[in-house]
Amino acid sequence: MTLKIATWNVNSIAARLPIATQWLESLTPETRPDVIGMQEIKCVDEKFPASEFEKLGYKSVIFGQPTYNGLATLVRDELAGSLEVLQKNLPDDQEDAQRRLLAVKVAGVTVINVYVPNGQSVGSAKYDYKLDWLARLRQYLDNMFVPTEKLTIIGDFNVAPEPIDVYDPKVWEGKILFSEPERQAINVLQSWGLNDSYRKLNPALQEFSWWDYRAAGFRRNLGLRIDLIMATDPLLATCQAVTIDKEPRTWERPSDHTPVIAAFDIG
């Protein structure tokens, strides 16, 4: 079977529900994702519109937070029987910590949905928190998983891994989302046994997944590729395609991010 996994920072599901449902309705049953990781839902669990996605054939696993952060992972009804919720937040997080990680297992594949801290500005306390969070994510992998299993980490990483992932590397060099320590933290994460699936399948293609609302960023294509689908070697070996769907970014009142979708032939 082909397992299609998508990631999308919706930047408030309350504001983006019309676009999210429009996107799913615009896809054929064959092209709709089987699993959708949403970030920045910005609502408590009870306020997430699970019933609207249920109408479209999805079960929702929600890990919400009012106003900021929050995640939801949607799984198609046909696969809901194989769904297992593994983890909400990193194991050493306090109970009131920001909602940034939601791990599930579906169809034998571990799907870890993350919203990595933005970091605000290089050298700030929030920047240090971001680097520490990424280091703790690596520790979580070390403690709980092995790279020989089929596992993917999807989400808004708030880091552009390589110069090709930035519209102007000279402008962004040393700045938040593209500083050397952030990129090194991504390298450390990948060294556990993860691959940037989009870049592996599209080594020379420059596309972006985020564009600033300001300064006509989308129209001028002043973007970054910060929404990633990382996969272990066994899962990457089954990867057929990874695409960035820019269409929802053209619609009225869009998120500043757009969906990224990977297709895996998991047998």
Short mmCIF file of C-alpha atoms in Angstrom, two decimals:
data_model
loop_
_atom_site.label_atom_id
_atom_site.label_comp_id
_atom_site.label_asym_id
_atom_site.label_seq_id
_atom_site.Cartn_x
_atom_site.Cartn_y
_atom_site.Cartn_z
CA MET A 1 0.00 0.00 0.00
CA THR A 2 1.00 3.60 -0.50
CA LEU A 3 1.04 5.68 2.67
CA LYS A 4 0.78 9.41 1.97
CA ILE A 5 1.95 11.63 4.82
CA ALA A 6 1.52 15.41 4.86
CA THR A 7 2.72 18.18 7.15
CA TRP A 8 1.16 21.63 7.37
CA ASN A 9 1.57 24.49 9.81
CA VAL A 10 -1.97 25.87 9.61
CA ASN A 11 -1.25 28.93 11.78
CA SER A 12 -4.56 28.69 13.71
CA ILE A 13 -7.08 26.04 12.75
CA ALA A 14 -9.94 28.40 13.67
CA ALA A 15 -8.79 30.83 11.00
CA ARG A 16 -7.71 28.17 8.52
CA LEU A 17 -10.51 25.59 8.69
CA PRO A 18 -12.11 26.76 5.41
CA ILE A 19 -8.78 26.42 3.60
CA ALA A 20 -7.95 23.08 5.22
CA THR A 21 -11.27 21.56 4.19
CA GLN A 22 -11.08 23.18 0.75
CA TRP A 23 -7.66 21.64 0.23
CA LEU A 24 -8.81 18.15 1.16
CA GLU A 25 -11.97 18.44 -0.92
CA SER A 26 -9.90 19.57 -3.92
CA LEU A 27 -7.94 16.30 -3.85
CA THR A 28 -9.14 13.00 -5.23
CA PRO A 29 -9.51 10.06 -2.85
CA GLU A 30 -6.34 8.63 -4.41
CA THR A 31 -4.27 11.77 -3.76
CA ARG A 32 -5.57 12.72 -0.32
CA PRO A 33 -3.02 12.19 2.46
CA ASP A 34 -3.53 9.23 4.76
CA VAL A 35 -1.87 11.05 7.63
CA ILE A 36 -1.77 14.82 8.13
CA GLY A 37 0.37 16.45 10.79
CA MET A 38 -0.83 19.95 11.61
CA GLN A 39 1.13 22.43 13.68
CA GLU A 40 0.16 25.68 15.41
CA ILE A 41 -3.49 24.73 15.73
CA LYS A 42 -3.65 27.36 18.52
CA CYS A 43 -6.64 25.89 20.34
CA VAL A 44 -7.45 23.54 23.19
CA ASP A 45 -8.47 19.99 22.32
CA GLU A 46 -12.18 20.69 22.77
CA LYS A 47 -12.09 23.57 20.27
CA PHE A 48 -10.42 21.59 17.49
CA PRO A 49 -12.98 20.99 14.67
CA ALA A 50 -12.58 17.21 14.70
CA SER A 51 -16.16 16.72 13.50
CA GLU A 52 -15.43 18.67 10.29
CA PHE A 53 -12.52 16.38 9.48
CA GLU A 54 -14.58 13.37 10.48
CA LYS A 55 -16.97 14.28 7.65
CA LEU A 56 -13.99 14.05 5.31
CA GLY A 57 -13.01 10.63 6.62
CA TYR A 58 -10.36 11.46 9.22
CA LYS A 59 -9.89 10.63 12.88
CA SER A 60 -8.12 13.39 14.83
CA VAL A 61 -5.51 12.99 17.55
CA ILE A 62 -5.21 16.38 19.23
CA PHE A 63 -2.65 17.92 21.55
CA GLY A 64 -3.82 21.48 21.82
CA GLN A 65 -2.95 24.66 23.65
CA PRO A 66 -4.85 27.97 23.69
CA THR A 67 -3.49 30.86 21.60
CA TYR A 68 -0.10 29.33 20.77
CA ASN A 69 1.49 26.11 19.51
CA GLY A 70 -0.53 22.88 19.55
CA LEU A 71 -0.61 19.91 17.19
CA ALA A 72 -3.11 17.59 15.57
CA THR A 73 -2.47 14.42 13.61
CA LEU A 74 -5.28 13.30 11.30
CA VAL A 75 -5.51 9.68 10.18
CA ARG A 76 -7.85 8.35 7.49
CA ASP A 77 -10.62 6.16 8.80
CA GLU A 78 -9.35 3.16 6.84
CA LEU A 79 -6.14 3.22 8.91
CA ALA A 80 -7.63 4.24 12.26
CA GLY A 81 -7.66 0.64 13.43
CA SER A 82 -3.86 0.59 13.32
CA LEU A 83 -3.52 3.93 15.15
CA GLU A 84 -1.59 4.02 18.41
CA VAL A 85 -0.79 7.22 20.32
CA LEU A 86 2.80 6.96 21.57
CA GLN A 87 3.76 10.28 23.13
CA LYS A 88 2.56 13.81 23.82
CA ASN A 89 5.50 16.19 24.30
CA LEU A 90 9.03 15.13 25.14
CA PRO A 91 9.23 12.74 28.10
CA ASP A 92 11.08 15.22 30.34
CA ASP A 93 8.70 18.13 29.64
CA GLN A 94 6.70 19.57 32.51
CA GLU A 95 2.93 19.08 32.43
CA ASP A 96 2.37 22.74 31.49
CA ALA A 97 5.06 22.80 28.79
CA GLN A 98 4.37 24.18 25.33
CA ARG A 99 2.62 21.61 23.13
CA ARG A 100 5.28 20.77 20.54
CA LEU A 101 5.40 17.01 19.93
CA LEU A 102 2.78 14.39 19.13
CA ALA A 103 3.93 10.87 18.24
CA VAL A 104 1.68 8.16 16.84
CA LYS A 105 2.10 4.84 15.07
CA VAL A 106 -0.05 4.05 12.06
CA ALA A 107 0.20 1.20 9.55
CA GLY A 108 3.43 0.15 11.25
CA VAL A 109 5.09 3.55 10.74
CA THR A 110 6.02 5.84 13.63
CA VAL A 111 4.98 9.42 12.81
CA ILE A 112 6.36 12.11 15.11
CA ASN A 113 4.65 15.45 14.50
CA VAL A 114 6.71 18.41 15.79
CA TYR A 115 6.50 22.16 16.02
CA VAL A 116 10.07 23.26 16.74
CA PRO A 117 10.37 26.57 18.63
CA ASN A 118 10.91 29.60 16.41
CA GLY A 119 13.74 31.00 18.50
CA GLN A 120 12.79 34.67 18.00
CA SER A 121 16.33 36.01 17.47
CA VAL A 122 19.86 34.63 17.52
CA GLY A 123 21.35 34.77 21.01
CA SER A 124 18.04 35.28 22.81
CA ALA A 125 16.70 33.08 25.61
CA LYS A 126 14.14 31.70 23.16
CA TYR A 127 16.97 30.84 20.76
CA ASP A 128 18.73 28.87 23.50
CA TYR A 129 15.42 27.13 24.27
CA LYS A 130 15.12 26.16 20.60
CA LEU A 131 18.58 24.61 20.47
CA ASP A 132 17.96 22.80 23.75
CA TRP A 133 14.62 21.49 22.49
CA LEU A 134 16.25 20.09 19.35
CA ALA A 135 18.94 18.43 21.48
CA ARG A 136 16.24 16.87 23.67
CA LEU A 137 14.43 15.66 20.56
CA ARG A 138 17.61 13.84 19.55
CA GLN A 139 17.83 12.36 23.05
CA TYR A 140 14.23 11.17 22.76
CA LEU A 141 15.13 9.31 19.57
CA ASP A 142 18.19 7.78 21.24
CA ASN A 143 16.15 6.56 24.19
CA MET A 144 12.95 5.37 22.54
CA PHE A 145 13.62 4.26 18.95
CA VAL A 146 16.15 2.66 16.62
CA PRO A 147 16.98 3.95 13.12
CA THR A 148 16.30 0.54 11.60
CA GLU A 149 12.55 0.98 12.09
CA LYS A 150 10.17 2.82 9.79
CA LEU A 151 9.96 6.24 11.39
CA THR A 152 9.35 9.78 10.21
CA ILE A 153 9.55 13.14 11.94
CA ILE A 154 7.31 15.66 10.22
CA GLY A 155 6.53 19.26 10.94
CA ASP A 156 7.62 22.86 11.07
CA PHE A 157 11.28 22.68 12.04
CA ASN A 158 11.79 26.45 11.86
CA VAL A 159 15.20 25.80 10.29
CA ALA A 160 16.18 25.88 6.62
CA PRO A 161 18.73 23.04 6.40
CA GLU A 162 20.81 24.17 3.40
CA PRO A 163 21.52 27.33 1.36
CA ILE A 164 19.31 26.00 -1.46
CA ASP A 165 16.41 26.10 1.02
CA VAL A 166 16.63 29.89 1.37
CA TYR A 167 15.75 32.42 -1.32
CA ASP A 168 18.89 34.47 -0.56
CA PRO A 169 21.47 32.75 1.67
CA LYS A 170 23.60 35.90 1.92
CA VAL A 171 20.67 37.88 3.33
CA TRP A 172 19.78 35.11 5.78
CA GLU A 173 23.27 34.04 6.87
CA GLY A 174 23.52 34.20 10.66
CA LYS A 175 19.86 35.07 11.12
CA ILE A 176 17.16 33.15 12.91
CA LEU A 177 15.93 30.09 10.96
CA PHE A 178 19.27 29.85 9.10
CA SER A 179 22.02 30.39 11.68
CA GLU A 180 24.88 27.89 11.84
CA PRO A 181 23.98 26.51 15.31
CA GLU A 182 20.41 25.83 14.17
CA ARG A 183 21.55 24.05 11.03
CA GLN A 184 24.09 22.08 13.06
CA ALA A 185 21.30 21.01 15.44
CA ILE A 186 19.39 19.66 12.43
CA ASN A 187 22.54 17.81 11.31
CA VAL A 188 22.88 16.25 14.76
CA LEU A 189 19.26 15.17 14.62
CA GLN A 190 19.75 13.63 11.18
CA SER A 191 22.93 11.86 12.27
CA TRP A 192 20.76 9.59 14.43
CA GLY A 193 19.59 8.02 11.17
CA LEU A 194 17.21 10.44 9.49
CA ASN A 195 17.07 11.75 5.94
CA ASP A 196 15.51 14.94 4.59
CA SER A 197 13.20 13.11 2.21
CA TYR A 198 12.40 16.10 0.00
CA ARG A 199 16.08 16.88 -0.57
CA LYS A 200 16.98 13.22 -1.14
CA LEU A 201 14.40 12.93 -3.91
CA ASN A 202 14.85 16.46 -5.28
CA PRO A 203 18.58 17.17 -4.85
CA ALA A 204 18.75 20.27 -7.07
CA LEU A 205 15.19 21.64 -6.85
CA GLN A 206 14.65 24.94 -5.04
CA GLU A 207 11.16 25.21 -3.60
CA PHE A 208 9.86 26.74 -0.41
CA SER A 209 7.17 25.88 2.13
CA TRP A 210 6.92 29.22 3.97
CA TRP A 211 6.65 32.81 2.81
CA ASP A 212 6.33 35.88 5.01
CA TYR A 213 2.98 37.64 4.85
CA ARG A 214 4.88 40.93 4.63
CA ALA A 215 6.47 42.54 1.58
CA ALA A 216 4.50 40.36 -0.86
CA GLY A 217 6.72 37.45 0.15
CA PHE A 218 4.72 34.79 -1.67
CA ARG A 219 4.20 36.75 -4.87
CA ARG A 220 7.94 37.50 -5.02
CA ASN A 221 8.79 33.92 -3.94
CA LEU A 222 10.87 35.14 -1.01
CA GLY A 223 10.53 31.91 0.89
CA LEU A 224 12.22 29.27 3.00
CA ARG A 225 11.87 25.49 3.14
CA ILE A 226 11.41 24.86 6.84
CA ASP A 227 8.62 22.24 6.80
CA LEU A 228 10.29 18.86 6.57
CA ILE A 229 9.51 15.16 6.37
CA MET A 230 12.49 13.29 7.77
CA ALA A 231 12.62 9.54 7.32
CA THR A 232 14.79 6.67 8.49
CA ASP A 233 16.62 4.65 5.84
CA PRO A 234 14.05 1.80 5.78
CA LEU A 235 11.21 4.27 5.26
CA LEU A 236 13.13 6.43 2.78
CA ALA A 237 13.76 3.32 0.68
CA THR A 238 10.01 3.16 0.07
CA CYS A 239 9.61 6.87 -0.73
CA GLN A 240 8.09 7.46 -4.17
CA ALA A 241 7.74 11.25 -4.17
CA VAL A 242 7.86 14.34 -1.96
CA THR A 243 6.03 17.42 -3.17
CA ILE A 244 5.18 20.91 -1.95
CA ASP A 245 1.62 21.95 -2.77
CA LYS A 246 1.68 25.73 -3.18
CA GLU A 247 -1.97 26.01 -4.21
CA PRO A 248 -3.42 26.62 -0.70
CA ARG A 249 -0.97 29.52 -0.24
CA THR A 250 -2.67 31.31 -3.16
CA TRP A 251 -6.12 31.20 -1.56
CA GLU A 252 -7.80 33.88 0.50
CA ARG A 253 -6.63 34.16 4.14
CA PRO A 254 -3.96 31.45 3.83
CA SER A 255 -1.47 30.18 6.34
CA ASP A 256 2.03 31.48 5.71
CA HIS A 257 3.00 27.80 5.27
CA THR A 258 1.81 25.35 2.64
CA PRO A 259 1.47 21.55 2.75
CA VAL A 260 4.35 19.15 2.08
CA ILE A 261 3.39 15.60 1.10
CA ALA A 262 5.43 12.40 0.89
CA ALA A 263 4.28 9.09 -0.58
CA PHE A 264 5.72 5.82 0.75
CA ASP A 265 5.12 2.39 -0.77
CA ILE A 266 5.15 0.44 2.49
CA GLY A 267 3.82 -2.78 0.95
#
